Short mmCIF file of C-alpha atoms in Angstrom, two decimals:
data_model
loop_
_atom_site.label_atom_id
_atom_site.label_comp_id
_atom_site.label_asym_id
_atom_site.label_seq_id
_atom_site.Cartn_x
_atom_site.Cartn_y
_atom_site.Cartn_z
CA UNK A 202 -175.28 30.83 14.67
CA UNK A 203 -178.84 31.26 14.30
CA UNK A 204 -179.32 34.77 15.08
CA UNK A 205 -176.53 35.50 12.32
CA UNK A 206 -178.55 33.10 9.51
CA UNK A 207 -181.43 35.17 9.56
CA UNK A 208 -179.54 38.05 9.99
CA UNK A 209 -177.82 37.44 6.40
CA UNK A 210 -181.43 36.68 4.84
CA UNK A 211 -183.27 39.67 6.30
CA UNK A 212 -180.38 41.58 5.11
CA UNK A 213 -180.56 40.62 1.66
CA UNK A 214 -184.33 40.48 1.73
CA UNK A 215 -184.83 37.06 1.40
CA UNK A 216 -187.38 34.81 2.42
CA UNK A 217 -187.03 30.77 3.31
CA UNK A 218 -187.74 28.60 0.66
CA UNK A 219 -189.30 25.15 0.38
CA UNK A 220 -186.64 21.91 0.17
CA UNK A 221 -188.33 19.72 -3.06
CA UNK A 222 -186.10 18.93 -5.27
CA UNK A 223 -182.79 20.66 -4.95
CA UNK A 224 -179.70 20.12 -6.33
CA UNK A 225 -176.57 20.05 -3.50
CA UNK A 226 -173.95 22.15 -3.32
CA UNK A 227 -170.70 20.29 -1.59
CA UNK A 228 -168.49 23.20 0.27
CA UNK A 229 -165.47 21.95 2.04
CA UNK A 230 -163.76 24.45 4.40
CA UNK A 231 -161.03 24.39 7.03
CA UNK A 232 -162.23 27.17 9.43
CA UNK A 233 -163.01 25.37 12.70
CA UNK A 234 -164.47 27.12 16.25
CA UNK A 235 -166.54 30.15 15.84
CA UNK A 236 -165.37 30.59 12.05
CA UNK A 237 -166.95 27.87 11.42
CA UNK A 238 -170.54 28.94 12.55
CA UNK A 239 -169.97 31.76 10.66
CA UNK A 240 -169.76 29.91 7.52
CA UNK A 241 -172.02 27.80 8.52
CA UNK A 242 -174.59 30.36 8.90
CA UNK A 243 -173.77 31.98 5.56
CA UNK A 244 -174.79 28.98 3.72
CA UNK A 245 -178.10 28.67 5.94
CA UNK A 246 -178.61 31.85 4.61
CA UNK A 247 -178.23 31.43 0.98
CA UNK A 248 -180.11 27.57 1.34
CA UNK A 249 -182.91 29.41 3.01
CA UNK A 250 -183.40 32.32 0.08
CA UNK A 251 -184.16 29.97 -2.58
CA UNK A 252 -185.22 26.73 -3.75
CA UNK A 253 -183.17 25.57 -6.44
CA UNK A 254 -179.81 24.55 -4.39
CA UNK A 255 -178.74 23.18 -1.23
CA UNK A 256 -175.35 24.63 -0.36
CA UNK A 257 -173.74 22.09 2.48
CA UNK A 258 -170.62 22.72 4.06
CA UNK A 259 -167.57 20.79 5.62
CA UNK A 260 -165.05 20.92 7.54
CA UNK A 261 -162.31 19.26 6.51
CA UNK A 262 -159.34 20.29 8.69
CA UNK A 263 -156.42 23.29 8.61
CA UNK A 264 -155.72 24.99 4.78
CA UNK A 265 -153.13 22.04 3.85
CA UNK A 266 -154.96 19.17 4.75
CA UNK A 267 -158.91 20.61 3.25
CA UNK A 268 -156.59 21.50 0.34
CA UNK A 269 -155.13 18.13 -0.23
CA UNK A 270 -158.42 16.47 0.59
CA UNK A 271 -159.84 17.89 -2.31
CA UNK A 272 -157.04 16.78 -4.75
CA UNK A 273 -156.72 13.51 -3.94
CA UNK A 274 -161.27 13.44 -3.91
CA UNK A 275 -160.61 14.73 -7.70
CA UNK A 276 -158.23 11.98 -8.51
CA UNK A 277 -160.91 9.47 -7.34
CA UNK A 278 -163.81 10.99 -9.21
CA UNK A 279 -165.83 12.42 -5.92
CA UNK A 280 -164.63 16.31 -5.98
CA UNK A 281 -166.30 18.91 -3.76
CA UNK A 282 -167.75 21.74 -5.63
CA UNK A 283 -166.81 24.15 -3.56
CA UNK A 284 -163.36 24.04 -1.73
CA UNK A 285 -160.82 27.04 0.68
CA UNK A 286 -158.02 26.78 -0.27
CA UNK A 287 -155.69 29.37 0.91
CA UNK A 288 -153.10 32.00 0.11
CA UNK A 289 -149.50 29.85 -0.49
CA UNK A 290 -152.35 27.27 -2.77
CA UNK A 291 -152.79 29.20 -5.24
CA UNK A 292 -149.88 28.02 -7.56
CA UNK A 293 -150.61 24.00 -6.46
CA UNK A 294 -154.70 24.76 -7.51
CA UNK A 295 -153.74 26.23 -11.66
CA UNK A 296 -151.45 23.32 -11.78
CA UNK A 297 -153.50 20.55 -11.10
CA UNK A 298 -154.81 20.05 -14.35
CA UNK A 299 -158.97 19.86 -14.81
CA UNK A 300 -158.90 19.63 -11.04
CA UNK A 301 -160.45 23.40 -11.35
CA UNK A 302 -163.10 25.35 -12.83
CA UNK A 303 -162.08 29.41 -13.08
CA UNK A 304 -164.68 31.28 -11.54
CA UNK A 305 -164.60 33.94 -13.94
CA UNK A 306 -166.27 30.67 -15.94
CA UNK A 307 -168.45 30.01 -13.69
CA UNK A 308 -169.52 33.56 -13.47
CA UNK A 309 -169.57 34.54 -17.03
CA UNK A 310 -173.36 34.32 -16.97
CA UNK A 311 -174.79 36.04 -13.85
CA UNK A 312 -175.80 39.13 -13.95
CA UNK A 313 -175.90 39.72 -10.21
CA UNK A 314 -171.50 39.69 -10.18
CA UNK A 315 -169.85 42.11 -10.84
CA UNK A 316 -165.62 41.35 -10.99
CA UNK A 317 -165.00 44.76 -11.14
CA UNK A 318 -166.77 45.13 -7.57
CA UNK A 319 -163.59 43.33 -6.07
CA UNK A 320 -161.01 46.09 -3.59
CA UNK A 321 -158.16 46.07 -6.41
CA UNK A 322 -155.35 44.34 -4.15
CA UNK A 323 -157.79 41.69 -3.12
CA UNK A 324 -158.75 40.55 -6.77
CA UNK A 325 -155.20 40.69 -8.54
CA UNK A 326 -154.19 38.24 -5.84
CA UNK A 327 -156.24 35.88 -7.36
CA UNK A 328 -156.72 36.74 -11.18
CA UNK A 329 -154.66 35.95 -13.88
CA UNK A 330 -152.62 38.71 -15.37
CA UNK A 331 -155.70 40.37 -17.46
CA UNK A 332 -157.62 40.36 -14.83
CA UNK A 333 -159.71 37.11 -15.10
CA UNK A 334 -160.27 35.54 -11.23
CA UNK A 335 -159.42 32.22 -10.82
CA UNK A 336 -160.92 31.37 -7.13
CA UNK A 337 -163.41 33.31 -5.28
CA UNK A 338 -162.05 36.05 -2.73
CA UNK A 339 -163.19 35.34 0.93
CA UNK A 340 -161.79 35.67 4.20
CA UNK A 341 -159.14 38.05 3.35
CA UNK A 342 -156.69 40.05 5.52
CA UNK A 343 -153.85 41.75 5.91
CA UNK A 344 -151.04 42.73 8.45
CA UNK A 345 -151.43 45.76 10.70
CA UNK A 346 -149.49 47.06 13.52
CA UNK A 347 -151.89 46.43 16.74
CA UNK A 348 -150.61 48.91 19.76
CA UNK A 349 -151.22 49.14 23.52
CA UNK A 350 -153.39 52.48 23.89
CA UNK A 351 -152.32 51.71 27.39
CA UNK A 352 -148.42 51.81 27.28
CA UNK A 353 -147.14 53.99 24.43
CA UNK A 354 -150.31 56.51 24.33
CA UNK A 355 -151.33 58.71 21.13
CA UNK A 356 -148.30 59.06 19.06
CA UNK A 357 -148.18 55.78 16.89
CA UNK A 358 -145.01 55.11 15.06
CA UNK A 359 -145.64 54.93 11.35
CA UNK A 360 -142.19 54.37 10.42
CA UNK A 361 -139.44 51.63 11.35
CA UNK A 362 -137.33 54.54 12.61
CA UNK A 363 -139.70 55.76 14.89
CA UNK A 364 -140.58 51.97 16.05
CA UNK A 365 -137.04 52.07 17.34
CA UNK A 366 -137.07 55.64 19.50
CA UNK A 367 -140.50 54.36 20.92
CA UNK A 368 -138.58 51.31 22.27
CA UNK A 369 -135.53 53.62 23.85
CA UNK A 370 -138.61 55.65 25.31
CA UNK A 371 -140.73 52.35 26.63
CA UNK A 372 -137.12 51.09 28.16
CA UNK A 373 -136.72 54.05 29.76
CA UNK A 374 -140.09 53.88 31.07
CA UNK A 375 -139.15 50.08 32.87
CA UNK A 376 -141.20 48.24 29.28
CA UNK A 377 -139.09 46.10 27.49
CA UNK A 378 -140.54 44.72 25.17
CA UNK A 379 -141.20 47.36 22.17
CA UNK A 380 -142.35 44.76 19.23
CA UNK A 381 -143.17 41.24 18.55
CA UNK A 382 -144.49 39.98 15.12
CA UNK A 383 -146.33 37.26 13.78
CA UNK A 384 -146.16 35.05 10.29
CA UNK A 385 -143.02 36.01 9.69
CA UNK A 386 -142.69 35.18 6.03
CA UNK A 387 -145.77 37.16 5.40
CA UNK A 388 -145.37 39.85 7.32
CA UNK A 389 -141.65 40.34 7.44
CA UNK A 390 -140.74 39.52 3.67
CA UNK A 391 -143.80 39.37 1.50
CA UNK A 392 -145.74 42.55 2.89
CA UNK A 393 -142.54 44.38 4.49
CA UNK A 394 -141.84 44.60 -0.01
CA UNK A 395 -144.96 45.08 -1.26
CA UNK A 396 -145.50 48.12 1.14
CA UNK A 397 -142.18 48.71 -0.15
CA UNK A 398 -143.03 48.68 -4.05
CA UNK A 399 -139.81 45.96 -3.94
CA UNK A 400 -140.13 42.53 -6.36
CA UNK A 401 -139.80 39.26 -3.68
CA UNK A 402 -139.58 37.45 -7.42
CA UNK A 403 -139.28 37.77 -11.03
CA UNK A 404 -142.28 37.43 -13.31
CA UNK A 405 -144.31 39.99 -11.48
CA UNK A 406 -143.82 37.25 -8.23
CA UNK A 407 -144.87 34.68 -9.89
CA UNK A 408 -148.22 36.01 -11.30
CA UNK A 409 -147.08 35.74 -14.97
CA UNK A 410 -145.07 32.76 -15.12
CA UNK A 411 -143.99 29.30 -12.58
CA UNK A 412 -140.37 30.20 -13.97
CA UNK A 413 -139.68 32.59 -11.19
CA UNK A 414 -136.84 33.36 -8.83
CA UNK A 415 -136.63 34.91 -5.13
CA UNK A 416 -135.18 37.87 -5.29
CA UNK A 417 -135.93 39.00 -1.85
CA UNK A 418 -132.17 37.95 -0.84
CA UNK A 419 -131.27 41.12 -3.54
CA UNK A 420 -133.15 44.43 -0.83
CA UNK A 421 -129.78 45.31 1.47
CA UNK A 422 -132.34 47.29 3.08
CA UNK A 423 -134.81 44.63 4.30
CA UNK A 424 -131.47 42.79 5.53
CA UNK A 425 -130.14 45.50 7.16
CA UNK A 426 -133.66 46.41 9.36
CA UNK A 427 -133.73 42.17 10.10
CA UNK A 428 -130.29 42.63 11.48
CA UNK A 429 -131.39 45.94 13.60
CA UNK A 430 -134.62 43.95 14.60
CA UNK A 431 -131.88 41.11 15.64
CA UNK A 432 -129.55 42.60 17.42
CA UNK A 433 -132.33 44.82 19.39
CA UNK A 434 -133.15 41.47 21.53
CA UNK A 435 -129.95 41.90 23.64
CA UNK A 436 -132.23 44.69 25.05
CA UNK A 437 -135.38 42.93 24.80
CA UNK A 438 -136.77 45.15 22.21
CA UNK A 439 -138.22 42.62 19.77
CA UNK A 440 -139.52 39.20 21.21
CA UNK A 441 -139.72 36.14 18.90
CA UNK A 442 -142.89 34.34 19.90
CA UNK A 443 -142.88 31.47 16.84
CA UNK A 444 -144.59 31.11 13.74
CA UNK A 445 -148.26 32.02 12.43
CA UNK A 446 -149.75 33.49 15.59
CA UNK A 447 -147.61 31.33 18.13
CA UNK A 448 -146.46 35.25 19.00
CA UNK A 449 -150.53 36.77 20.16
CA UNK A 450 -149.47 36.15 23.96
CA UNK A 451 -146.77 38.74 24.02
CA UNK A 452 -149.46 41.33 22.57
CA UNK A 453 -152.55 40.46 24.55
CA UNK A 454 -150.54 39.75 27.99
CA UNK A 455 -149.10 43.49 27.60
CA UNK A 456 -145.71 41.94 27.50
CA UNK A 457 -145.30 43.28 24.09
CA UNK A 458 -146.78 47.42 23.15
CA UNK A 459 -147.11 46.62 19.67
CA UNK A 460 -147.97 43.09 17.57
CA UNK A 461 -147.75 42.95 13.68
CA UNK A 462 -150.38 40.48 12.06
CA UNK A 463 -153.26 39.57 10.70
CA UNK A 464 -156.07 41.90 10.60
CA UNK A 465 -158.39 39.62 11.70
CA UNK A 466 -157.21 39.14 14.83
CA UNK A 467 -159.37 41.70 15.86
CA UNK A 468 -162.69 39.80 17.43
CA UNK A 469 -159.64 37.67 19.50
CA UNK A 470 -157.96 40.13 20.65
CA UNK A 471 -161.42 41.52 21.17
CA UNK A 472 -162.60 39.29 23.49
CA UNK A 473 -158.88 39.04 25.44
CA UNK A 474 -157.78 41.90 25.90
CA UNK A 475 -158.53 44.48 28.98
CA UNK A 476 -156.31 47.38 27.53
CA UNK A 477 -157.13 50.00 25.05
CA UNK A 478 -155.81 48.69 22.05
CA UNK A 479 -155.97 49.81 18.35
CA UNK A 480 -154.82 49.06 14.94
CA UNK A 481 -152.43 51.12 12.47
CA UNK A 482 -150.57 50.64 8.93
CA UNK A 483 -147.89 48.96 8.80
CA UNK A 484 -144.39 50.61 9.60
CA UNK A 485 -142.28 52.69 6.51
CA UNK A 486 -138.73 51.42 6.53
CA UNK A 487 -137.17 55.28 4.84
CA UNK A 488 -134.55 53.96 4.28
CA UNK A 489 -135.96 51.73 1.27
CA UNK A 490 -138.83 53.99 0.05
CA UNK A 491 -140.62 57.49 0.51
CA UNK A 492 -144.15 56.35 0.85
CA UNK A 493 -145.71 52.96 0.98
CA UNK A 494 -147.38 51.18 -1.88
CA UNK A 495 -150.13 48.74 -1.23
CA UNK A 496 -150.48 45.69 0.76
CA UNK A 497 -151.04 42.32 -0.11
CA UNK A 498 -153.47 39.78 1.75
CA UNK A 499 -153.04 36.26 2.87
CA UNK A 500 -156.20 34.12 3.93
CA UNK A 501 -158.24 32.01 1.26
CA UNK A 502 -160.70 32.10 -1.62
CA UNK A 503 -162.69 29.27 -3.07
CA UNK A 504 -162.55 27.41 -6.29
CA UNK A 505 -164.54 25.56 -7.66
CA UNK A 506 -163.69 22.05 -8.69
CA UNK A 507 -163.93 19.92 -12.33
CA UNK A 508 -166.21 17.05 -12.39
CA UNK A 509 -169.79 18.78 -12.46
CA UNK A 510 -172.80 19.50 -14.36
CA UNK A 511 -173.60 22.52 -15.54
CA UNK A 512 -176.67 22.71 -13.03
CA UNK A 513 -174.23 22.36 -10.11
CA UNK A 514 -172.07 24.91 -11.49
CA UNK A 515 -175.63 27.23 -11.76
CA UNK A 516 -175.92 26.50 -8.33
CA UNK A 517 -171.89 27.28 -7.36
CA UNK A 518 -172.77 30.65 -8.97
CA UNK A 519 -175.64 31.61 -7.56
CA UNK A 520 -174.07 30.66 -3.90
CA UNK A 521 -170.47 32.92 -4.99
CA UNK A 522 -173.10 35.76 -6.11
CA UNK A 523 -174.50 35.82 -2.59
CA UNK A 524 -171.62 35.79 -0.78
CA UNK A 525 -170.59 38.58 -2.45
CA UNK A 526 -173.32 40.67 -1.87
CA UNK A 527 -172.94 43.81 0.56
CA UNK A 528 -175.22 42.73 2.83
CA UNK A 529 -173.30 39.43 3.59
CA UNK A 530 -169.67 40.49 2.62
CA UNK A 531 -169.86 43.96 5.70
CA UNK A 532 -172.06 41.24 8.32
CA UNK A 533 -169.07 38.35 7.92
CA UNK A 534 -166.14 41.19 8.19
CA UNK A 535 -168.08 43.18 11.37
CA UNK A 536 -168.05 39.57 12.70
CA UNK A 537 -165.01 38.14 11.76
CA UNK A 538 -162.24 40.95 11.35
CA UNK A 539 -161.55 39.63 8.03
CA UNK A 540 -161.45 42.50 5.10
CA UNK A 541 -165.17 43.21 3.12
CA UNK A 542 -163.96 41.51 -0.44
CA UNK A 543 -166.02 44.65 -2.11
CA UNK A 544 -165.87 48.73 -2.15
CA UNK A 545 -169.35 48.04 -1.60
CA UNK A 546 -169.63 46.13 1.51
CA UNK A 547 -166.67 48.40 2.91
CA UNK A 548 -169.25 51.30 1.91
CA UNK A 549 -172.04 49.59 3.44
CA UNK A 550 -170.29 48.64 7.09
CA UNK A 551 -169.28 52.90 6.79
CA UNK A 552 -172.92 53.63 6.61
CA UNK A 553 -173.69 51.47 9.53
CA UNK A 554 -171.58 52.84 11.42
CA UNK A 555 -169.07 50.01 12.54
CA UNK A 556 -165.97 51.98 11.89
CA UNK A 557 -166.99 54.60 14.15
CA UNK A 558 -167.87 52.18 16.98
CA UNK A 559 -164.46 50.43 16.44
CA UNK A 560 -162.14 52.59 15.44
CA UNK A 561 -159.23 51.22 13.01
CA UNK A 562 -161.58 48.46 12.31
CA UNK A 563 -160.89 50.28 8.54
CA UNK A 564 -157.07 50.43 8.44
CA UNK A 565 -156.57 47.14 7.09
CA UNK A 566 -159.17 48.29 4.58
CA UNK A 567 -156.65 51.77 3.23
CA UNK A 568 -153.82 50.24 3.29
CA UNK A 569 -154.67 47.52 0.62
CA UNK A 570 -156.28 50.15 -1.29
CA UNK A 571 -154.16 52.87 -0.44
CA UNK A 572 -152.49 52.79 -4.13
CA UNK A 573 -153.27 51.09 -7.20
CA UNK A 574 -151.06 47.76 -7.26
CA UNK A 575 -148.24 47.22 -9.08
CA UNK A 576 -146.41 44.25 -10.48
CA UNK A 577 -144.93 44.45 -7.53
CA UNK A 578 -147.64 45.06 -5.48
CA UNK A 579 -150.59 42.83 -6.63
CA UNK A 580 -149.90 39.92 -4.76
CA UNK A 581 -147.54 36.90 -5.24
CA UNK A 582 -148.02 33.06 -6.84
CA UNK A 583 -145.49 30.10 -6.01
CA UNK A 584 -144.98 26.86 -6.24
CA UNK A 585 -144.28 24.96 -3.10
CA UNK A 586 -144.78 27.99 -1.40
CA UNK A 587 -145.59 26.31 1.84
CA UNK A 588 -142.81 24.78 2.19
CA UNK A 589 -140.69 28.03 0.88
CA UNK A 590 -142.36 29.88 3.99
CA UNK A 591 -141.15 26.91 6.35
CA UNK A 592 -137.52 27.57 5.07
CA UNK A 593 -138.20 31.06 5.68
CA UNK A 594 -138.98 30.32 8.93
CA UNK A 595 -136.15 28.10 9.67
CA UNK A 596 -133.53 31.00 8.14
CA UNK A 597 -135.07 33.27 10.04
CA UNK A 598 -135.51 31.37 13.22
CA UNK A 599 -131.27 30.51 13.11
CA UNK A 600 -130.95 34.90 12.82
CA UNK A 601 -132.53 35.37 15.84
CA UNK A 602 -130.76 32.86 17.74
CA UNK A 603 -127.78 34.12 16.52
CA UNK A 604 -126.48 32.00 14.13
CA UNK A 605 -126.37 33.24 11.25
CA UNK A 606 -126.47 37.23 9.75
CA UNK A 607 -129.61 38.19 8.15
CA UNK A 608 -127.64 38.72 4.93
CA UNK A 609 -126.98 34.87 5.41
CA UNK A 610 -130.19 33.96 6.11
CA UNK A 611 -131.99 35.40 2.94
CA UNK A 612 -129.42 34.05 0.89
CA UNK A 613 -129.66 30.84 2.18
CA UNK A 614 -133.41 31.35 2.03
CA UNK A 615 -134.25 32.26 -1.65
CA UNK A 616 -131.38 29.25 -2.68
CA UNK A 617 -133.14 26.71 -0.97
CA UNK A 618 -136.90 28.11 -1.92
CA UNK A 619 -135.69 28.55 -5.42
CA UNK A 620 -134.91 24.68 -5.45
CA UNK A 621 -137.94 24.27 -4.38
CA UNK A 622 -139.75 26.10 -7.26
CA UNK A 623 -137.15 24.13 -9.52
CA UNK A 624 -139.20 21.50 -8.49
CA UNK A 625 -142.43 22.64 -8.97
CA UNK A 626 -141.77 23.63 -12.28
CA UNK A 627 -140.60 20.38 -13.19
CA UNK A 628 -144.14 18.93 -12.13
CA UNK A 629 -146.09 20.91 -14.58
CA UNK A 630 -143.74 21.25 -17.68
#
């Protein structure tokens, strides 16, 4: 960690500063282990770069625990200055009246901060419909197709039909499991539909209004693909390995030749696998679209809490400008596998030879930047979405267990999800 801190400070042309008369900025985050060390290193780099502020990172548990703690602290009159909140908590943060200060307000007087510098698909997810940033993008990722090159060779599938064709060839060679995936709502519903420029919900997937309805059950092609995947379990082609990242061992052990999940698994996979691996873009369902649109991000952003004085907000602005710099973002991207949030950081990583030395690590950026985001592919913003994802998980698990068809599972997931949306809407009106 000390090495990284020094590297970050040096990259920005910074020198150590005295600690006297500094304003403390409290930063609550949800990153433990090595990622937490990276957060500590970034804060240390900022603290060494100037004499006016000290950012103090505090690990507060997982994403849900961190957001809940921050909102409770605001209610008690003792909020942190900055809190890391996962993507699906965006609507909850917006609905917490007075609890936040939008980033565009904090940064409007900061010349070093350019909102246009952010990758479009990153910026649009956390902005108002007219482009004003609500929170600062930080650890952004997107799902990619991970492949075991020792098993599949160089012919990486580009479509779902090719995925199943490859599965037939693998089975003929005695390798049953062709693929698995994790974070199934994010990967197989949210990103599948955005990739094919199809709505997940009304009102621009909830970005334009809390009065939104889930409509993913209208996508007949999605239901057909999910049913095909479920049916393929009989031959061992697809294996369900659990929620979130629980299916990772199916890929790292070599049992499944391909795995669809977050690009941010790069560091973990690099450390644990003994085979040649790679990343490729998400497969296209040609029954639904002739070409892909763009994928959408996951991860988390940094929100500024309300209730602090102007000096503290000046400190937050200075830290956010530092955090968004090309040097810091390039280091964060290369050390963690998360997407660089700015074009400048992507360009710097390329100039430094990172992608040449680590082929495929720019796949996520290419996916996110493939086309200008549309109303269907900017992202999503649904209230109670943590609970809605749990509902989707439950319904898809009934599909994998053979207890429901894909049509039934999607219909029931949308119906139950819409009930949760109406419950959330009642709390904000």
